[in-house]
Short mmCIF file of C-alpha atoms in Angstrom, two decimals:
data_model
loop_
_atom_site.label_atom_id
_atom_site.label_comp_id
_atom_site.label_asym_id
_atom_site.label_seq_id
_atom_site.Cartn_x
_atom_site.Cartn_y
_atom_site.Cartn_z
CA ARG A 1 -57.73 -25.45 -32.10
CA PHE A 2 -57.66 -28.29 -34.68
CA VAL A 3 -59.54 -31.70 -36.10
CA LEU A 4 -58.90 -34.96 -36.07
CA TYR A 5 -60.72 -37.14 -38.76
CA ASN A 6 -59.69 -40.47 -40.54
CA ARG A 7 -60.25 -40.33 -44.57
CA SER A 8 -62.79 -42.36 -45.31
CA GLY A 9 -64.52 -41.93 -42.31
CA ASN A 10 -66.93 -40.38 -41.11
CA GLU A 11 -66.98 -39.53 -37.86
CA LEU A 12 -64.90 -35.56 -37.35
CA ARG A 13 -63.28 -34.70 -33.94
CA VAL A 14 -62.56 -30.76 -33.72
CA GLU A 15 -60.01 -30.26 -30.07
CA SER A 16 -57.87 -27.47 -28.39
CA ARG A 17 -55.34 -28.27 -26.44
CA THR A 18 -56.99 -29.29 -23.27
CA GLN A 19 -60.48 -30.64 -24.13
CA ASN A 20 -62.80 -32.01 -27.33
CA LEU A 21 -65.31 -29.21 -28.49
CA TYR A 22 -67.21 -30.99 -30.87
CA THR A 23 -67.72 -34.51 -32.28
CA LYS A 24 -69.77 -34.62 -35.63
CA GLN A 25 -71.53 -37.70 -37.59
CA LEU A 26 -70.54 -36.77 -41.13
CA GLU A 27 -74.14 -38.99 -43.82
CA ASN A 28 -70.27 -39.53 -45.89
CA SER A 29 -67.37 -40.54 -46.23
CA ILE A 30 -65.12 -37.86 -45.15
CA PHE A 31 -62.79 -37.01 -48.00
CA LEU A 32 -60.47 -33.26 -46.34
CA CYS A 33 -60.70 -30.74 -43.64
CA ALA A 34 -58.63 -27.73 -43.58
CA MET A 35 -59.20 -26.37 -40.00
CA ALA A 36 -59.29 -21.75 -39.84
CA ASP A 37 -57.53 -20.33 -36.96
CA ASN A 38 -61.27 -18.49 -35.76
CA GLY A 39 -62.37 -22.06 -35.51
CA ASN A 40 -63.80 -22.24 -38.97
CA LEU A 41 -64.18 -25.66 -40.25
CA ALA A 42 -64.40 -26.31 -43.48
CA VAL A 43 -64.79 -30.94 -44.73
CA VAL A 44 -65.17 -31.57 -48.17
CA THR A 45 -67.33 -35.10 -48.02
CA GLU A 46 -67.97 -37.69 -50.76
CA ASP A 47 -71.37 -36.40 -52.76
CA VAL A 48 -73.95 -39.08 -54.45
CA SER A 49 -75.45 -37.12 -56.23
CA ALA A 50 -72.14 -35.38 -57.51
CA MET A 51 -67.53 -35.23 -57.48
CA ALA A 52 -67.79 -34.09 -54.03
CA GLU A 53 -69.72 -31.55 -51.33
CA LEU A 54 -67.51 -28.38 -49.46
CA LEU A 55 -69.34 -28.12 -46.12
CA ILE A 56 -68.13 -24.52 -43.80
CA TYR A 57 -69.06 -24.70 -40.51
CA ASN A 58 -68.42 -21.33 -37.65
CA SER A 59 -66.62 -21.83 -34.60
CA ASN A 60 -69.97 -23.14 -33.01
CA MET A 61 -70.49 -25.58 -35.24
CA GLU A 62 -72.82 -24.71 -37.32
CA GLN A 63 -73.31 -25.26 -41.37
CA VAL A 64 -73.09 -21.61 -43.12
CA LEU A 65 -72.42 -23.39 -46.91
CA SER A 66 -71.97 -25.39 -48.86
CA TRP A 67 -71.33 -26.21 -52.12
CA SER A 68 -72.18 -29.43 -54.44
CA MET A 69 -68.67 -29.42 -57.09
CA SER A 70 -69.04 -31.41 -60.45
CA SER A 71 -66.04 -33.81 -62.30
CA ASN A 72 -65.89 -30.40 -63.93
CA ASP A 73 -65.28 -28.81 -60.35
CA GLY A 74 -62.70 -31.38 -59.15
CA THR A 75 -62.38 -32.69 -55.49
CA PRO A 76 -59.83 -31.20 -53.68
CA LEU A 77 -56.75 -32.54 -52.40
CA ARG A 78 -55.88 -28.74 -50.88
CA MET A 79 -57.59 -26.40 -49.27
CA ALA A 80 -56.48 -23.03 -47.24
CA PHE A 81 -58.32 -20.43 -44.58
CA SER A 82 -57.00 -17.27 -45.46
CA PRO A 83 -55.70 -15.98 -41.77
CA ASP A 84 -58.81 -14.02 -41.12
CA GLY A 85 -60.75 -17.65 -42.32
CA ARG A 86 -63.12 -15.69 -44.06
CA LYS A 87 -62.33 -16.55 -47.16
CA LEU A 88 -61.25 -20.82 -48.86
CA ALA A 89 -58.56 -20.80 -51.35
CA ALA A 90 -59.69 -24.77 -52.86
CA GLY A 91 -57.69 -26.84 -55.72
CA GLY A 92 -57.61 -29.79 -57.12
CA GLY A 93 -58.38 -32.33 -60.04
CA GLN A 94 -56.58 -34.92 -61.84
CA MET A 95 -54.77 -33.77 -64.53
CA MET A 96 -55.22 -30.62 -63.83
CA THR A 97 -55.82 -28.60 -60.81
CA ASN A 98 -58.72 -26.41 -60.42
CA LEU A 99 -58.61 -23.05 -57.89
CA TYR A 100 -61.16 -21.91 -56.50
CA LEU A 101 -61.39 -18.77 -53.69
CA VAL A 102 -64.89 -19.21 -51.45
CA ASN A 103 -65.99 -16.46 -49.42
CA LEU A 104 -67.82 -17.02 -47.12
CA ALA A 105 -69.27 -14.24 -46.85
CA SER A 106 -71.22 -14.57 -50.28
CA GLY A 107 -70.59 -18.21 -50.59
CA ASP A 108 -70.44 -17.98 -54.28
CA PRO A 109 -67.08 -19.82 -55.63
CA VAL A 110 -64.57 -17.74 -57.59
CA SER A 111 -62.46 -19.92 -60.47
CA LEU A 112 -59.06 -18.57 -59.84
CA ALA A 113 -56.64 -20.84 -61.92
CA ASN A 114 -56.89 -24.12 -64.05
CA GLN A 115 -53.38 -25.93 -63.64
CA SER A 116 -52.35 -28.71 -65.13
CA GLY A 117 -50.70 -31.03 -63.01
CA VAL A 118 -51.52 -31.93 -59.44
CA PRO A 119 -52.12 -29.58 -56.51
CA GLN A 120 -48.99 -30.12 -53.58
CA TRP A 121 -49.25 -26.93 -51.08
CA LEU A 122 -51.24 -24.87 -50.85
CA GLY A 123 -51.02 -21.72 -48.54
CA TRP A 124 -52.01 -18.02 -48.14
CA THR A 125 -49.05 -15.71 -48.43
CA SER A 126 -50.65 -13.08 -46.90
CA ALA A 127 -54.39 -11.15 -46.74
CA SER A 128 -54.06 -11.37 -50.34
CA THR A 129 -51.88 -13.58 -52.01
CA ILE A 130 -52.20 -17.70 -52.22
CA LEU A 131 -49.68 -19.89 -53.01
CA ALA A 132 -50.43 -23.04 -54.44
CA VAL A 133 -46.79 -25.12 -55.51
CA TYR A 134 -48.15 -27.58 -58.06
CA ASP A 135 -45.50 -30.64 -59.87
CA SER A 136 -43.55 -28.75 -62.12
CA ARG A 137 -43.93 -25.48 -61.16
CA ALA A 138 -44.55 -22.80 -58.29
CA VAL A 139 -47.11 -19.53 -58.53
CA LEU A 140 -48.55 -16.86 -56.44
CA TYR A 141 -52.14 -16.08 -57.01
CA TYR A 142 -54.06 -13.05 -56.43
CA ALA A 143 -56.66 -13.40 -54.27
CA GLY A 144 -58.95 -11.23 -56.76
CA GLY A 145 -57.91 -13.38 -59.42
CA GLY A 146 -54.61 -13.93 -61.69
CA GLU A 147 -51.02 -14.73 -61.32
CA ARG A 148 -48.43 -12.95 -60.14
CA ALA A 149 -45.24 -14.20 -60.48
CA ALA A 150 -44.22 -17.43 -60.56
CA TYR A 151 -41.36 -20.28 -60.48
CA GLU A 152 -40.82 -23.24 -62.32
CA PHE A 153 -38.74 -26.08 -61.41
CA ALA A 154 -36.85 -26.38 -64.91
CA GLY A 155 -37.75 -31.10 -65.22
CA ASN A 156 -37.07 -31.31 -61.55
CA THR A 157 -38.31 -32.36 -59.10
CA LEU A 158 -40.08 -31.54 -55.92
CA LYS A 159 -38.82 -33.20 -53.16
CA ASP A 160 -40.36 -30.95 -50.33
CA ILE A 161 -41.79 -26.63 -49.31
CA SER A 162 -41.47 -25.22 -46.67
CA VAL A 163 -43.33 -22.24 -45.93
CA ASP A 164 -42.43 -19.78 -42.74
CA ALA A 165 -44.71 -17.68 -40.51
CA ALA A 166 -43.34 -14.40 -42.47
CA GLY A 167 -44.35 -16.54 -46.08
CA ASN A 168 -41.02 -16.83 -47.55
CA VAL A 169 -40.43 -20.11 -49.39
CA ALA A 170 -38.10 -23.12 -49.75
CA LEU A 171 -38.03 -25.74 -52.21
CA LEU A 172 -36.03 -28.84 -52.45
CA LEU A 173 -36.63 -29.81 -55.93
CA GLY A 174 -34.69 -33.12 -56.88
CA SER A 175 -33.41 -34.42 -60.14
CA GLY A 176 -30.92 -37.54 -60.42
CA GLN A 177 -28.95 -38.51 -57.17
CA LEU A 178 -28.57 -34.25 -56.32
CA HIS A 179 -30.76 -31.91 -54.96
CA GLN A 180 -30.76 -28.27 -55.42
CA ALA A 181 -32.33 -25.75 -52.73
CA VAL A 182 -34.30 -22.27 -53.54
CA MET A 183 -35.24 -19.25 -50.74
CA MET A 184 -37.57 -16.56 -51.81
CA ASP A 185 -39.33 -14.48 -50.48
CA LYS A 186 -43.20 -14.25 -50.22
CA SER A 187 -43.25 -12.17 -54.17
CA LEU A 188 -41.34 -15.34 -54.70
CA ASN A 189 -38.13 -12.87 -55.71
CA VAL A 190 -34.98 -15.87 -55.98
CA GLN A 191 -32.20 -15.06 -52.69
CA PHE A 192 -30.36 -18.56 -52.88
CA SER A 193 -30.41 -21.17 -55.93
CA GLY A 194 -27.54 -23.65 -55.57
CA THR A 195 -26.54 -27.78 -55.15
CA VAL A 196 -27.03 -28.99 -50.95
CA SER A 197 -26.42 -32.05 -50.02
CA SER A 198 -28.80 -34.91 -50.60
CA ALA A 199 -32.10 -34.58 -48.28
CA ASN A 200 -35.47 -35.46 -47.36
CA SER A 201 -37.26 -32.67 -46.51
CA ILE A 202 -36.15 -28.63 -45.97
CA VAL A 203 -37.18 -26.05 -43.12
CA ARG A 204 -37.56 -22.47 -43.88
CA ALA A 205 -37.56 -19.92 -41.19
CA GLY A 206 -36.23 -16.50 -41.52
CA SER A 207 -32.48 -15.35 -42.20
CA LEU A 208 -32.26 -19.31 -41.94
CA PHE A 209 -32.92 -23.46 -43.19
CA TYR A 210 -32.41 -26.63 -42.55
CA LEU A 211 -32.18 -30.12 -44.24
CA LEU A 212 -33.65 -33.16 -42.95
CA SER A 213 -31.10 -35.60 -43.63
CA ASP A 214 -31.69 -39.98 -42.91
CA SER A 215 -28.15 -39.02 -40.58
CA GLY A 216 -28.46 -35.38 -38.90
CA VAL A 217 -30.21 -32.00 -39.53
CA GLU A 218 -27.27 -28.64 -41.43
CA CYS A 219 -28.46 -25.88 -41.11
CA TYR A 220 -28.14 -23.39 -43.75
CA ASN A 221 -28.29 -19.21 -44.12
CA THR A 222 -30.31 -17.95 -47.06
CA SER A 223 -27.07 -16.84 -49.15
CA GLY A 224 -25.93 -21.03 -48.87
CA GLU A 225 -23.96 -20.40 -46.38
CA GLN A 226 -23.40 -23.92 -43.74
CA GLN A 227 -23.96 -22.12 -39.66
CA TRP A 228 -23.68 -26.53 -38.75
CA SER A 229 -24.19 -30.37 -39.11
CA GLN A 230 -25.54 -32.01 -36.84
CA THR A 231 -25.29 -35.85 -36.77
CA LEU A 232 -28.28 -38.29 -35.07
CA ALA A 233 -28.30 -41.08 -33.51
CA ALA A 234 -32.39 -41.54 -35.20
CA LYS A 235 -33.48 -40.18 -38.47
CA PRO A 236 -35.74 -36.89 -37.99
CA HIS A 237 -38.70 -36.93 -38.72
CA ALA A 238 -39.27 -33.20 -38.61
CA LEU A 239 -38.47 -29.90 -36.77
CA LEU A 240 -40.25 -27.39 -35.99
CA ALA A 241 -38.12 -24.08 -36.05
CA ASP A 242 -40.42 -20.96 -35.74
CA THR A 243 -40.44 -20.70 -31.69
CA LYS A 244 -37.34 -19.50 -29.64
CA GLU A 245 -35.78 -23.53 -29.88
CA LEU A 246 -35.76 -26.28 -32.22
CA LEU A 247 -37.85 -29.27 -31.61
CA LEU A 248 -37.19 -31.91 -33.74
CA PHE A 249 -38.76 -35.13 -33.91
CA SER A 250 -37.21 -38.36 -33.95
CA GLY A 251 -38.43 -42.27 -33.24
CA ASN A 252 -41.37 -41.51 -31.11
CA THR A 253 -40.00 -38.70 -29.83
CA ALA A 254 -39.58 -34.26 -29.69
CA GLN A 255 -37.12 -32.93 -27.87
CA VAL A 256 -35.54 -29.73 -27.95
CA LEU A 257 -32.14 -29.49 -30.71
CA GLU A 258 -29.25 -28.21 -28.56
CA VAL A 259 -27.78 -25.81 -31.70
CA PRO A 260 -23.34 -27.36 -31.84
CA GLN A 261 -21.32 -24.85 -31.06
CA LYS A 262 -18.90 -23.42 -33.81
#
């Protein structure tokens, strides 16, 4: 399933691969939505009596939870359901990020962290760990609270992040004209860190990672050794690599990317 909505609009549509499942009109403007694998849906809306309201619906589009969020709580900018869809991590704020965990069974939000900076990415790397990437550091939290590991960017700027299906992490950092790729496992243990050619985005897929630039795609292993490179006629926008084939999006097309023969 996936959810379609316009930010500041008040209508959302839940779709399957073949049909519309639900269409819902909300009273207030929508800020953010997140869909769980089991069909649970989280929606953050404007709230005239508070900063924002978090609404959670089950797979039958029945409301199971609501939370009016104050200015101290902050409006969520990132949300992610746990793999089983029973817990929701939500982080937001402006100068400071408040990271909360909402257990759908109890309904009571629990504060996990208060971190300076804006959350750039939020997701679960396992059933019990949550990865939050901020402006200056990546932090792995226990779902029960507390930091498990962290990686500091050391003054570099975060350009892109990619997490594969197994929870392995790839960071693309920049400092001036220099770009650095950092490969980490799901516990944030560094596997490789080194200078790479200029790129717009990075994609992690197991023991490989891919760099997308204005003109093409490069493939490396997690030791930093280039496996191949390919120049493209159109600027690549995205690459799906957690499949049997590489699916490349460029211009207005999606196509299977043929790996160059050595």
